[in-house]
Each structure stands twice: as C-alpha cells, then as structure tokens.
C-alpha cells in the first residue's frame, strides 16, 4: 500500500520518467561501440560541416571511394539543418576537442541522445494524456522495439526526426489543453525545431488541425506562428533559403528514384510502383507480435484521436505511388511512437480487465523478458529483425533486405584488419566510404582500386536488392566466403578470399531479378 501511495504522486511519476530515461541512455552509451556508421554518414557529416561554415579538410576525403551522388556535392540538399548539425557538434566536442570517444561514437552519441529523449517524451506525454501505467508500458514498448533500438544508434535522419515529431505533437496537445500564451509560443517553437530536423514533420500541422474540436483564436494562431518560427530558424542556414524551401517537396519525391525495394517476395522500384500498403505491411512484419497484438486491441479502446492521426496521417502519403520509400520502416519511423502509445493503451486495458495484480505483474515481466530477449538475440543487428509472421530473420532471408544501412561493415573491417596481410587489396562492394573509416592505414590507399575478381579480399553486404546494381551476382554465386558476419545463421556481411579458387556456380537463393536499373 505504501508503494502504491508513493507511485500515485505525480511528482514521483515524473521522477521515475527522468530516472528511466537517463538509465536507458546509459545503457545505450555502454553498447555504442557495437554500432558503426551508416551509408549516409558522409552526406550529412559534410552537410553539417558546411552549415556550420567549416571547410572540409583533405584528410576527411583522402582515399575514400565515394559513390554517386558524391557527398561533396550534396551539402545544399534540403534536409533539415538541425539534423545534420547536431551530430557534427557532438563529433567536434567528444572526438576533436575532448578525445573522450572514438570518431564514430562521438558522432553517433547525439543520435542516441535524441532517440532516448524521444522515448522520455512519449512517457511524459502519456503521463499527462492517460495515466502512469500506460505511460510506463509505452516507454517499455518503444524502448524495446527492435528496429527503433538499432536505428537509435546511427540513424542521423529518422530517429531525431521521430523524436522532434513527438515533441511537437505533445506541445500542441498541451496548447489545446491549457490554452495559454506560453504554451502557444512553446508549441510553435516545437514545430520549428521539428521542421528543421526533417520534412516528414510537415504532417504535424495537418494532424494538429484534424485533432481540433474547438477552434479557439489562440490555438488557430499556432498555424501562423509555428511556420513563422520554423522559417526564422531555417533562413540563416541557406544562401537561398526560399529556393531551397521551394525545392523541398520535389526533392523528397525524387530522392530515391528507381531504388530497389524487396517486399513480399517481389521486386519494386521506389517512386515508381511500391504498393500503397508497404508501410503497414513492413510494420506488421518488423514489430514483435505481443506489441502488434496490443496495438490492435488499443485501436478498439478509443485512444485519443491525436494518437490515431499521428499514426495514420504520415502514412497517407504512401497512397501516392510516386512517393519514394526504401529501407524498411525508417522513412516513416515517426509512427512507431503512436503505435507504441496505442499498444500501451491496449495492454493496460487488458491488465485492468484481469484485475489480479499478481497475474498482471507476471504478464508485465514476461513481455519485458520476451522483448529484451529479441534485442539480445539480434544484437547489434536489431534493424535486421523480422517477426514470426515471416519466420524471423531466417524466413526473411532471400525475400527481404537483411541489412540496408551498411553499419555491419564495422565488424567486417575489424575482421579484415586482424586477419589479412599487409598491403592487401580490398574490394568493398557496398558502403565502401563507411568501411574505409575503419580500415588499417596500410590498406586504405589500395581500397577499391581493382575489380572484385582482381582484388585479394572482397567484402559484400547482404543487401539483396543491390546485388544487381553493384554487379556482384556472379561473384556471389561462384565464390565461398572465408568468413561471415551473421545472426542466427543468416549472413549479414560476407568476406571472400580470392586466393581460394572459385566454386561451381550455385543457384540464387532469391527469386526474380532487378527491374529498376533497366528503367
């Protein structure tokens, strides 16, 4: 009874949220070195330096095999400036100045901080909008969601955007609830921060407007003040701020044209013919089944309309086939927040129905255990998680991309560094500009200077959708790896030794061929 009374205090519930968020951050910091940089690292690293007015030193580009489009030419693309700047600032602080972290960890720690802060934001939002148990369950669901857990370590675009999206939605909800001038200013500033993180947040005003039941003048002024604040932050970062702004909608429509997408055993081309149900389908197969079940229950428990709108409105854009989408759920990662919230509402409704506190406590810890076990089993490749609807990662192999970000190149190159002779010629088929950040100095000048067949060792990421684009199909089918980075027996990255004679050509373990590179 004393514990219940203590927990019923709102101040204690807030303290619990702070302690949980800080504890989660410490957990992620302890494992941060297990994760590498991603395919998009140089694009946003150089853009961040450019936006901060810092020149790109020669040592940052020397002997790096960039692919098209070169990150040296993409610094003015209309990604949110805050998204590119923040991890560069943490890189400068923790690596260049203090030398407390390795270069990649110094860059990624800002992403970790934003992702964990987002989980805390969801907790405090639900603490106000629902109740303490629901907030606690939502915290657990989002914190242990496998793909979000993995993305939180190195996805500089979609994780900060999802967290900023959540902040802006919460602050608008508070404006509607309390209707004070300070809430109007804070909510408008929240949208400004979100908008300057990534364009997905343009959905926020639509969600906000559709959620209104009363049209108070002060609340309506948000729809003027919020864009104004966003522009005030946006303008100083660009030479032609309004030109970049005008180009923004078109850019995100053509950003991934004809990029291969594997979905339900078929090949599609981004921005051309990806099915409208891709987001819902991918969420269904990459969300742990307990969370998925509670989400469907929660949908029928009348969750606050703002959570429903937060989930469905961002996905509505994919009803247009010309909208580009690749890489699993990351392009719409903002919806895992309301998904976790609705699932928490569903779970709490079941727990309230059971009434027996001992049974509820057992169920809670069973869910906690099962979700934690998934993270441990997949570590550090949580973005390769697939649930039982497709047979897990083993069932997804050959049907979906197992990795798409290039982060596991860190583990592959660590093996190369420890095992190959001096001056070996290494060919890295995909994300070579990530791999070179980890490779031994004597191997750097020779990296990707020869074709796969002419190199000493070859590293190939298991991004099946790119096998044809990078022309590795024949090589893969006629060579046997000497080492494989894998999870549960499924390859993540292969390493080949060309001193070993080729084998008899195998049959592909996938169906179909790439329809996109011929378009």
C-alpha angles and dihedrals in degrees: 000000000000090000091050092050091048092049092048091067110101092214090054090049090053090049090052089053091052093047093047092049094048091045091051090050090053091050091053092046091055091057098035093108090062090072129071137205120283135238091262096050099107093044093059097031091058091041090053092050090048093050090050090052094245119139119235108251119227091239089064092060105029115121092354112139100219119189128211126317090042113220087224088070101041102065094110096051111127100254115137109280094219090057092057098038102049100063090043089056091051089047091053092047103042099031111025100034110022099024089213097132138033114261095259095044091048089055096042098046091077089055090049091050093051093047094050091044088055090057089051090049091054090051094052092043092055091042087063098035100042127357143295099268092050091049091050093050092047089052090053094046096050095039091053098039100124101218093043090047091055096041090050089072102057114356099113094180114041103032096054088042092052091049093047089047090055092048092051093048092048093049092050090050088053090050090055093045099046101021096203129147092241089054090051092053094044093046091049090050089049091057091046091055092046094049091051089053100057140334094246086082091072084088090068098082090049091051090046095050095045091050093058121108097173125037104216113178093236092053092045090053087066089074089061101035097046095057089044092055090046091054092048090058094040101051101064093057099059136060089215103022097172093045090052089047092051090050093049100088093047093046094056090049094053099030095102104025116172093353109155119255124191112205131157093349093306136104119237135173120234114244091014116063112345107145118253091238094059095106095048092043094049093047089051094056098039100046118087109254097241090055091044091051093049090047091058090046090049092054088065095046094075099250116196108287093238090066092051091049090045089057102041105032096063090050093051092080090069090067082082108077092207091066108102121234132168141149106054114277101339097100090061100029092135090078094065087076097061089036089059091044094051090045089052090052089051093048093048091051089056092046091051090050092052092052094182102115095203092055091046091051092049091049091048093054092043089056091045090050095047094049092045091049090056091054092048093047094051098037122169093004100063092141086067091062119129124172132230094275087081097027097265122271091325092056092046093053108109092012104062136020108275093199130010105165103064093229094130089064084087091065092043094051091045087060091047091051092052099044116029125083124253117282094015117161111239125194116197111191100197134024091007091159087061093046093052090061089068104034126110115267093242090056097047100082091050097046113126093350091127138039120268093260093049097048127089096231133016128203119198125183116219096242095135095188089065099048093100095038091056093038096234099128098099092042093051093049095049102041135067118217120239091205135015131196100215146162122213089347094306116119118242097172130005125210118200132193113213091200085076113082117250117261130228110289113269128211116257115263089216135064129236132014135256110285095179106068091058094053 
